[in-house]
mmCIF file of C-alpha atoms in Angstrom:
data_model
loop_
_atom_site.group_PDB
_atom_site.id
_atom_site.type_symbol
_atom_site.label_atom_id
_atom_site.label_comp_id
_atom_site.label_asym_id
_atom_site.label_seq_id
_atom_site.Cartn_x
_atom_site.Cartn_y
_atom_site.Cartn_z
ATOM 1 C CA MET A 1 -9.221 -33.844 6.777
ATOM 2 C CA THR A 2 -7.001 -32.128 4.201
ATOM 3 C CA TRP A 3 -6.194 -28.434 4.207
ATOM 4 C CA ARG A 4 -7.095 -26.512 1.094
ATOM 5 C CA PRO A 5 -5.825 -23.011 0.353
ATOM 6 C CA ARG A 6 -8.598 -20.451 0.108
ATOM 7 C CA LEU A 7 -8.359 -16.997 -1.415
ATOM 8 C CA ALA A 8 -9.567 -14.113 0.693
ATOM 9 C CA GLU A 9 -12.691 -12.312 -0.451
ATOM 10 C CA GLY A 10 -12.016 -9.940 -3.330
ATOM 11 C CA THR A 11 -8.614 -11.425 -4.212
ATOM 12 C CA ALA A 12 -9.636 -13.457 -7.275
ATOM 13 C CA PRO A 13 -10.645 -10.517 -9.561
ATOM 14 C CA VAL A 14 -7.336 -8.668 -9.192
ATOM 15 C CA LEU A 15 -5.406 -11.894 -9.754
ATOM 16 C CA VAL A 16 -7.313 -12.413 -13.015
ATOM 17 C CA VAL A 17 -6.499 -8.838 -14.065
ATOM 18 C CA LEU A 18 -2.840 -9.394 -13.152
ATOM 19 C CA LEU A 19 -2.706 -12.612 -15.164
ATOM 20 C CA LEU A 20 -4.157 -10.900 -18.239
ATOM 21 C CA LEU A 21 -1.639 -8.060 -17.935
ATOM 22 C CA LEU A 22 1.264 -10.511 -17.642
ATOM 23 C CA VAL A 23 0.043 -12.317 -20.750
ATOM 24 C CA GLY A 24 -0.188 -8.949 -22.509
ATOM 25 C CA LEU A 25 3.420 -8.190 -21.524
ATOM 26 C CA ALA A 26 4.546 -11.539 -22.919
ATOM 27 C CA ILE A 27 2.904 -10.689 -26.246
ATOM 28 C CA ALA A 28 4.000 -7.052 -26.444
ATOM 29 C CA GLY A 29 7.590 -7.240 -25.198
ATOM 30 C CA PRO A 30 10.397 -9.686 -26.048
ATOM 31 C CA ALA A 31 11.958 -9.073 -22.625
ATOM 32 C CA TYR A 32 9.106 -11.041 -21.077
ATOM 33 C CA ASP A 33 9.818 -14.222 -22.978
ATOM 34 C CA GLU A 34 12.065 -15.228 -20.070
ATOM 35 C CA PRO A 35 11.352 -15.404 -16.308
ATOM 36 C CA SER A 36 14.065 -12.773 -15.778
ATOM 37 C CA GLY A 37 11.783 -10.167 -17.375
ATOM 38 C CA TYR A 38 9.058 -10.799 -14.818
ATOM 39 C CA LEU A 39 11.620 -10.810 -12.012
ATOM 40 C CA ALA A 40 12.760 -7.362 -13.180
ATOM 41 C CA LEU A 41 9.115 -6.223 -13.163
ATOM 42 C CA LEU A 42 8.727 -7.469 -9.610
ATOM 43 C CA LYS A 43 11.931 -5.656 -8.625
ATOM 44 C CA ARG A 44 10.584 -2.359 -10.008
ATOM 45 C CA ALA A 45 7.188 -2.902 -8.386
ATOM 46 C CA ALA A 46 8.530 -3.910 -4.952
ATOM 47 C CA PRO A 47 8.620 -0.378 -3.407
ATOM 48 C CA LEU A 48 5.068 0.371 -4.583
ATOM 49 C CA MET A 49 3.842 -3.016 -3.349
ATOM 50 C CA ILE A 50 5.366 -2.350 0.070
ATOM 51 C CA LEU A 51 3.730 1.100 0.137
ATOM 52 C CA ALA A 52 0.403 -0.496 -0.828
ATOM 53 C CA ILE A 53 0.679 -2.974 2.046
ATOM 54 C CA GLY A 54 1.228 -0.088 4.462
ATOM 55 C CA GLN A 55 -1.613 1.911 2.911
ATOM 56 C CA TYR A 56 -3.840 -1.161 3.249
ATOM 57 C CA PHE A 57 -3.423 -1.179 7.040
ATOM 58 C CA VAL A 58 -4.662 2.423 7.201
ATOM 59 C CA ILE A 59 -7.480 2.169 4.662
ATOM 60 C CA VAL A 60 -8.917 -1.104 5.935
ATOM 61 C CA SER A 61 -9.205 0.439 9.409
ATOM 62 C CA GLY A 62 -11.093 3.437 8.035
ATOM 63 C CA GLY A 63 -8.450 6.065 7.247
ATOM 64 C CA PHE A 64 -6.116 7.473 4.586
ATOM 65 C CA ASP A 65 -2.383 8.164 4.548
ATOM 66 C CA LEU A 66 -1.387 10.821 2.029
ATOM 67 C CA SER A 67 2.027 11.428 3.577
ATOM 68 C CA VAL A 68 3.835 8.296 2.356
ATOM 69 C CA GLY A 69 5.158 9.802 -0.895
ATOM 70 C CA ALA A 70 6.697 12.776 0.901
ATOM 71 C CA LEU A 71 8.054 10.411 3.552
ATOM 72 C CA VAL A 72 9.799 8.365 0.844
ATOM 73 C CA THR A 73 11.446 11.510 -0.537
ATOM 74 C CA ALA A 74 12.483 12.680 2.927
ATOM 75 C CA GLY A 75 13.957 9.261 3.716
ATOM 76 C CA VAL A 76 16.125 9.236 0.587
ATOM 77 C CA VAL A 77 17.285 12.836 1.053
ATOM 78 C CA ILE A 78 18.091 12.329 4.747
ATOM 79 C CA ALA A 79 20.033 9.145 4.022
ATOM 80 C CA ALA A 80 22.099 10.747 1.255
ATOM 81 C CA ARG A 81 22.925 13.808 3.373
ATOM 82 C CA LEU A 82 23.948 11.812 6.446
ATOM 83 C CA ILE A 83 25.838 9.005 4.701
ATOM 84 C CA ASP A 84 27.570 11.228 2.110
ATOM 85 C CA GLY A 85 29.400 8.239 0.679
ATOM 86 C CA ASN A 86 30.640 6.997 4.082
ATOM 87 C CA GLU A 87 30.147 3.216 4.088
ATOM 88 C CA SER A 88 30.534 2.935 7.865
ATOM 89 C CA ALA A 89 27.443 5.116 8.423
ATOM 90 C CA THR A 90 25.131 2.847 6.390
ATOM 91 C CA THR A 91 23.670 0.737 9.194
ATOM 92 C CA SER A 92 23.032 3.602 11.605
ATOM 93 C CA VAL A 93 21.406 5.733 8.885
ATOM 94 C CA ILE A 94 19.146 2.876 7.790
ATOM 95 C CA LEU A 95 17.982 2.507 11.399
ATOM 96 C CA LEU A 96 17.473 6.272 11.589
ATOM 97 C CA VAL A 97 15.350 6.284 8.412
ATOM 98 C CA LEU A 98 13.216 3.432 9.759
ATOM 99 C CA GLY A 99 12.825 5.265 13.070
ATOM 100 C CA PHE A 100 11.855 8.443 11.231
ATOM 101 C CA GLY A 101 9.140 6.525 9.389
ATOM 102 C CA LEU A 102 7.826 5.147 12.671
ATOM 103 C CA LEU A 103 7.801 8.658 14.165
ATOM 104 C CA VAL A 104 5.853 10.156 11.245
ATOM 105 C CA GLY A 105 3.327 7.323 11.400
ATOM 106 C CA LEU A 106 3.004 7.764 15.164
ATOM 107 C CA VAL A 107 2.353 11.512 14.836
ATOM 108 C CA ASN A 108 -0.241 10.924 12.109
ATOM 109 C CA GLY A 109 -1.975 8.304 14.223
ATOM 110 C CA LEU A 110 -1.971 10.291 17.458
ATOM 111 C CA ILE A 111 -3.395 13.434 15.864
ATOM 112 C CA THR A 112 -6.057 11.391 14.083
ATOM 113 C CA THR A 113 -7.137 9.316 17.079
ATOM 114 C CA LYS A 114 -6.586 11.693 20.010
ATOM 115 C CA LEU A 115 -7.481 15.046 18.477
ATOM 116 C CA LEU A 116 -10.152 13.490 16.222
ATOM 117 C CA VAL A 117 -8.885 15.269 13.112
ATOM 118 C CA PRO A 118 -9.828 13.410 9.896
ATOM 119 C CA SER A 119 -6.906 11.339 8.650
ATOM 120 C CA PHE A 120 -7.214 12.876 5.179
ATOM 121 C CA ILE A 121 -6.488 16.341 6.623
ATOM 122 C CA VAL A 122 -3.777 15.168 9.018
ATOM 123 C CA THR A 123 -1.773 13.269 6.415
ATOM 124 C CA LEU A 124 -2.258 15.974 3.788
ATOM 125 C CA GLY A 125 -0.779 18.432 6.290
ATOM 126 C CA MET A 126 2.079 16.029 7.007
ATOM 127 C CA LEU A 127 2.729 15.730 3.263
ATOM 128 C CA LEU A 128 3.098 19.521 3.033
ATOM 129 C CA VAL A 129 5.280 19.677 6.140
ATOM 130 C CA LEU A 130 7.651 16.984 4.850
ATOM 131 C CA ASP A 131 7.768 18.465 1.355
ATOM 132 C CA GLY A 132 8.514 21.923 2.730
ATOM 133 C CA ALA A 133 11.132 20.684 5.191
ATOM 134 C CA THR A 134 12.857 18.620 2.505
ATOM 135 C CA PHE A 135 12.963 21.569 0.111
ATOM 136 C CA LEU A 136 14.222 23.893 2.856
ATOM 137 C CA TRP A 137 16.977 21.466 3.851
ATOM 138 C CA THR A 138 18.128 20.741 0.297
ATOM 139 C CA ASP A 139 17.227 24.053 -1.375
ATOM 140 C CA GLY A 140 15.739 21.943 -4.184
ATOM 141 C CA ALA A 141 19.027 20.136 -4.880
ATOM 142 C CA PRO A 142 19.761 17.098 -2.650
ATOM 143 C CA ARG A 143 23.315 16.885 -1.378
ATOM 144 C CA GLY A 144 25.458 13.958 -0.381
ATOM 145 C CA ALA A 145 25.637 10.448 -1.774
ATOM 146 C CA LEU A 146 24.361 7.015 -0.828
ATOM 147 C CA SER A 147 26.893 4.335 0.021
ATOM 148 C CA ALA A 148 27.263 1.106 -1.959
ATOM 149 C CA GLY A 149 25.939 -0.854 1.023
ATOM 150 C CA PHE A 150 22.786 1.271 1.155
ATOM 151 C CA ARG A 151 22.164 0.899 -2.582
ATOM 152 C CA THR A 152 22.580 -2.885 -2.412
ATOM 153 C CA PHE A 153 19.027 -3.295 -1.099
ATOM 154 C CA GLY A 154 17.564 -1.558 -4.128
ATOM 155 C CA ARG A 155 19.972 -2.715 -6.820
ATOM 156 C CA GLY A 156 21.738 -5.841 -5.585
ATOM 157 C CA ALA A 157 20.778 -9.498 -5.626
ATOM 158 C CA LEU A 158 21.364 -12.540 -3.449
ATOM 159 C CA ASP A 159 22.373 -15.911 -4.838
ATOM 160 C CA VAL A 160 19.595 -18.279 -3.724
ATOM 161 C CA PRO A 161 19.942 -22.048 -4.271
ATOM 162 C CA VAL A 162 17.732 -23.375 -7.110
ATOM 163 C CA LEU A 163 16.353 -19.880 -7.882
ATOM 164 C CA GLY A 164 19.685 -18.277 -8.735
ATOM 165 C CA GLU A 165 20.154 -14.527 -8.255
ATOM 166 C CA VAL A 166 17.104 -12.948 -6.631
ATOM 167 C CA PRO A 167 16.991 -9.147 -6.063
ATOM 168 C CA TRP A 168 17.145 -8.049 -2.450
ATOM 169 C CA SER A 169 14.031 -5.934 -2.998
ATOM 170 C CA VAL A 170 12.049 -9.040 -4.004
ATOM 171 C CA LEU A 171 13.263 -10.953 -0.942
ATOM 172 C CA ILE A 172 12.363 -8.045 1.356
ATOM 173 C CA LEU A 173 8.963 -7.713 -0.323
ATOM 174 C CA SER A 174 8.312 -11.451 0.094
ATOM 175 C CA ALA A 175 9.173 -11.336 3.804
ATOM 176 C CA ILE A 176 6.938 -8.302 4.388
ATOM 177 C CA LEU A 177 4.033 -9.805 2.434
ATOM 178 C CA VAL A 178 4.185 -13.103 4.341
ATOM 179 C CA ALA A 179 4.423 -11.265 7.679
ATOM 180 C CA ALA A 180 1.489 -8.994 6.733
ATOM 181 C CA ALA A 181 -0.676 -11.936 5.645
ATOM 182 C CA LEU A 182 0.038 -13.795 8.905
ATOM 183 C CA PHE A 183 -0.664 -10.630 10.913
ATOM 184 C CA MET A 184 -4.050 -10.173 9.242
ATOM 185 C CA ARG A 185 -4.965 -13.741 10.242
ATOM 186 C CA SER A 186 -4.281 -12.922 13.891
ATOM 187 C CA GLY A 187 -6.800 -11.500 16.317
ATOM 188 C CA THR A 188 -5.290 -8.030 16.052
ATOM 189 C CA GLY A 189 -5.446 -8.133 12.254
ATOM 190 C CA ARG A 190 -9.098 -9.172 12.259
ATOM 191 C CA ALA A 191 -9.867 -6.447 14.806
ATOM 192 C CA LEU A 192 -8.169 -3.907 12.505
ATOM 193 C CA VAL A 193 -10.597 -4.825 9.719
ATOM 194 C CA ALA A 194 -13.528 -4.816 12.140
ATOM 195 C CA ALA A 195 -12.620 -1.278 13.265
ATOM 196 C CA GLY A 196 -13.131 -0.079 9.704
ATOM 197 C CA ASP A 197 -16.330 -2.056 9.241
ATOM 198 C CA ASN A 198 -18.180 -1.305 12.477
ATOM 199 C CA GLU A 199 -16.381 0.902 14.970
ATOM 200 C CA ALA A 200 -19.248 0.876 17.479
ATOM 201 C CA ALA A 201 -19.382 -2.919 17.588
ATOM 202 C CA VAL A 202 -15.634 -3.129 18.219
ATOM 203 C CA ARG A 203 -15.899 -0.627 21.076
ATOM 204 C CA LEU A 204 -18.836 -2.503 22.613
ATOM 205 C CA SER A 205 -16.883 -5.746 22.477
ATOM 206 C CA GLY A 206 -13.989 -4.143 24.363
ATOM 207 C CA GLY A 207 -11.718 -3.449 21.401
ATOM 208 C CA GLN A 208 -9.369 -0.448 21.458
ATOM 209 C CA VAL A 209 -10.269 1.230 18.161
ATOM 210 C CA ASP A 210 -7.862 4.133 18.683
ATOM 211 C CA ARG A 211 -4.942 1.789 19.323
ATOM 212 C CA LEU A 212 -5.794 -0.289 16.272
ATOM 213 C CA ARG A 213 -5.902 2.740 13.984
ATOM 214 C CA LEU A 214 -2.724 4.104 15.544
ATOM 215 C CA LEU A 215 -1.072 0.767 14.757
ATOM 216 C CA GLY A 216 -2.193 1.071 11.136
ATOM 217 C CA PHE A 217 -0.535 4.483 10.752
ATOM 218 C CA VAL A 218 2.674 3.328 12.451
ATOM 219 C CA LEU A 219 2.938 0.323 10.125
ATOM 220 C CA SER A 220 2.286 2.562 7.127
ATOM 221 C CA GLY A 221 5.064 4.943 8.168
ATOM 222 C CA LEU A 222 7.493 2.088 8.774
ATOM 223 C CA LEU A 223 6.811 0.473 5.391
ATOM 224 C CA ALA A 224 7.126 3.853 3.639
ATOM 225 C CA ALA A 225 10.602 4.121 5.178
ATOM 226 C CA VAL A 226 11.449 0.630 3.876
ATOM 227 C CA ALA A 227 10.237 1.676 0.414
ATOM 228 C CA SER A 228 12.447 4.776 0.581
ATOM 229 C CA ILE A 229 15.501 2.598 1.223
ATOM 230 C CA LEU A 230 14.690 0.410 -1.783
ATOM 231 C CA LEU A 231 13.900 3.373 -4.044
ATOM 232 C CA GLY A 232 17.043 5.200 -2.981
ATOM 233 C CA GLY A 233 19.092 2.203 -3.995
ATOM 234 C CA PHE A 234 17.221 1.652 -7.245
ATOM 235 C CA ALA A 235 16.637 5.195 -8.507
ATOM 236 C CA GLY A 236 19.284 7.203 -6.696
ATOM 237 C CA VAL A 237 18.976 10.522 -4.873
ATOM 238 C CA SER A 238 16.267 12.890 -6.069
ATOM 239 C CA ALA A 239 13.999 15.491 -4.496
ATOM 240 C CA GLN A 240 11.102 14.086 -6.566
ATOM 241 C CA VAL A 241 11.608 10.363 -5.971
ATOM 242 C CA GLY A 242 8.402 10.014 -3.926
ATOM 243 C CA ASN A 243 6.180 12.424 -5.881
ATOM 244 C CA GLY A 244 2.741 10.934 -6.510
ATOM 245 C CA LEU A 245 3.485 7.634 -4.774
ATOM 246 C CA GLU A 246 0.745 8.241 -2.200
ATOM 247 C CA PHE A 247 -1.885 8.272 -4.970
ATOM 248 C CA ARG A 248 -0.343 5.257 -6.682
ATOM 249 C CA ALA A 249 -0.489 3.349 -3.401
ATOM 250 C CA ILE A 250 -4.153 4.254 -2.858
ATOM 251 C CA THR A 251 -4.942 3.330 -6.470
ATOM 252 C CA ALA A 252 -3.207 -0.016 -6.014
ATOM 253 C CA VAL A 253 -5.164 -0.741 -2.841
ATOM 254 C CA VAL A 254 -8.551 0.010 -4.393
ATOM 255 C CA LEU A 255 -7.574 -1.904 -7.548
ATOM 256 C CA GLY A 256 -7.013 -4.839 -5.201
ATOM 257 C CA GLY A 257 -10.642 -4.639 -4.104
ATOM 258 C CA VAL A 258 -10.076 -3.001 -0.718
ATOM 259 C CA LEU A 259 -13.118 -0.954 0.249
ATOM 260 C CA LEU A 260 -12.475 2.751 0.747
ATOM 261 C CA GLY A 261 -13.799 3.565 4.184
ATOM 262 C CA GLY A 262 -12.531 0.287 5.590
ATOM 263 C CA GLY A 263 -13.988 -2.994 6.692
ATOM 264 C CA ARG A 264 -13.186 -5.207 3.705
ATOM 265 C CA GLY A 265 -10.179 -6.284 1.711
ATOM 266 C CA SER A 266 -7.145 -8.544 1.571
ATOM 267 C CA VAL A 267 -3.535 -7.487 2.059
ATOM 268 C CA VAL A 268 -2.472 -9.960 -0.645
ATOM 269 C CA ALA A 269 -4.969 -8.376 -3.043
ATOM 270 C CA ALA A 270 -3.616 -4.903 -2.215
ATOM 271 C CA ALA A 271 -0.086 -6.040 -3.099
ATOM 272 C CA ALA A 272 -1.401 -7.707 -6.263
ATOM 273 C CA GLY A 273 -3.121 -4.431 -7.153
ATOM 274 C CA ALA A 274 0.225 -2.628 -6.950
ATOM 275 C CA LEU A 275 1.881 -5.224 -9.181
ATOM 276 C CA SER A 276 -1.046 -4.978 -11.620
ATOM 277 C CA LEU A 277 -0.652 -1.201 -11.734
ATOM 278 C CA GLU A 278 3.071 -1.481 -12.480
ATOM 279 C CA ALA A 279 2.374 -4.125 -15.141
ATOM 280 C CA LEU A 280 -0.324 -1.925 -16.698
ATOM 281 C CA PHE A 281 1.969 1.101 -16.975
ATOM 282 C CA THR A 282 4.756 -1.092 -18.375
ATOM 283 C CA LEU A 283 2.376 -2.497 -20.985
ATOM 284 C CA LEU A 284 1.166 0.989 -21.954
ATOM 285 C CA ASN A 285 4.786 2.071 -22.352
ATOM 286 C CA LEU A 286 5.545 -0.922 -24.596
ATOM 287 C CA LEU A 287 2.510 -0.071 -26.726
ATOM 288 C CA GLY A 288 3.759 3.492 -27.141
ATOM 289 C CA VAL A 289 0.965 5.094 -25.129
ATOM 290 C CA SER A 290 1.847 8.462 -23.590
ATOM 291 C CA GLY A 291 2.991 8.381 -19.995
ATOM 292 C CA ALA A 292 0.617 11.257 -19.272
ATOM 293 C CA LEU A 293 -2.180 8.686 -19.400
ATOM 294 C CA GLU A 294 -0.966 7.165 -16.123
ATOM 295 C CA SER A 295 -2.577 9.863 -13.979
ATOM 296 C CA ALA A 296 -5.847 9.533 -15.900
ATOM 297 C CA VAL A 297 -5.857 5.766 -15.362
ATOM 298 C CA GLN A 298 -5.233 6.194 -11.631
ATOM 299 C CA GLY A 299 -8.019 8.758 -11.401
ATOM 300 C CA LEU A 300 -10.494 6.506 -13.199
ATOM 301 C CA ILE A 301 -9.657 3.576 -10.915
ATOM 302 C CA ILE A 302 -10.174 5.669 -7.772
ATOM 303 C CA ILE A 303 -13.451 7.192 -9.052
ATOM 304 C CA ALA A 304 -14.749 3.742 -10.037
ATOM 305 C CA ALA A 305 -13.804 2.321 -6.625
ATOM 306 C CA VAL A 306 -15.526 5.149 -4.736
ATOM 307 C CA ALA A 307 -18.640 4.832 -6.929
ATOM 308 C CA TYR A 308 -18.714 1.074 -6.401
ATOM 309 C CA ALA A 309 -18.343 1.471 -2.635
ATOM 310 C CA SER A 310 -21.082 4.109 -2.568
ATOM 311 C CA LEU A 311 -23.500 2.034 -4.636
ATOM 312 C CA GLY A 312 -22.737 -1.092 -2.640
ATOM 313 C CA GLY A 313 -23.160 0.720 0.667
ATOM 314 C CA GLY A 314 -26.475 2.219 -0.449
ATOM 315 C CA LEU A 315 -27.740 -1.166 -1.569
ATOM 316 C CA ARG A 316 -26.781 -2.785 1.726
ATOM 317 C CA GLN A 317 -28.468 0.023 3.658
ATOM 318 C CA ARG A 318 -31.688 -0.398 1.654
ATOM 319 C CA LEU A 319 -31.659 -4.134 2.270
ATOM 320 C CA ARG A 320 -31.221 -3.572 5.994
ATOM 321 C CA THR A 321 -33.988 -0.976 6.279
ATOM 322 C CA ARG A 322 -36.506 -2.601 3.914
ATOM 323 C CA PRO A 323 -39.595 -3.531 5.959
ATOM 324 C CA LYS A 324 -40.502 -7.168 6.058
ATOM 325 C CA GLN A 325 -43.627 -8.068 4.117
ATOM 326 C CA ARG A 326 -46.515 -9.086 6.264
ATOM 327 C CA ASN A 327 -49.071 -11.682 5.362
ATOM 328 C CA THR A 328 -52.228 -9.576 5.087
ATOM 329 C CA ALA A 329 -54.385 -12.191 3.437
ATOM 330 C CA GLN A 330 -57.731 -12.630 5.238
ATOM 331 C CA PRO A 331 -58.761 -16.119 6.236
ATOM 332 C CA ALA A 332 -61.417 -17.620 4.008
ATOM 333 C CA PRO A 333 -64.912 -17.627 5.561
ATOM 334 C CA SER A 334 -65.985 -20.971 6.899
#
């Protein structure tokens, strides 16, 4: 018996969209005549793809995380202030940023699961708290500087045999994507999806729904911290570096076919949705389309995804509740 790779449900459509966008880039831009152009695209998209993977864990289990953009900004600002150009502080600050991401995710998850506050409200509040704290700490103008070692992860590359120089961000993204895909094949990963699909059934089967959703928020916070490290290295220190990334991550996830409300979707498709979004905006830029259109495109994708989920859910409900037809024909008289 031979093993054959099989795409998860909902992955094929976003891969087709991604392929068409990559072909469009090859036609519209001379930079994409060489593989290096696509590698540069992947390098730019890596932070958003990592955010989308983290957002996937929350959405597929039935929640939302609106705090990731503010967490990215806070991570960059904290790192710059604490490192302040001191190379020896790089490792400890990176660990601190990762721990801060875990803490934010833990707080979001605990308030959502233990106090039963909707995740939309909790993470929106966390977004405002982080934004306000960052502004208060920096007074609108971030201080300090990132060390060369810190910026290596966002800007540098590693010489890989056969492949040549591969950006660190692409290598980190690849490791995270493989780990996420393997995790979703495990029992815990399948239970995470089941918690978003049918919470009552998971509870009846002995599953810990609260712990699963808490895990989703913790992973989201951790991956947002990783994205902040990559973005800090790539884009530098800015008080606006994470603005709007939470909506881009959600847009990427729904573009990847993940059902809002949870219960269906592939982590690979979510990452492909983020890459498709980055490719789409790059293509629009090459065609001279105004950057202001980006927000409109994201809004249309989210509205279409919600409408599709609503229509699909209504159809499934009607199919479940439709009474079975009975055979009312009278027997013929003998």
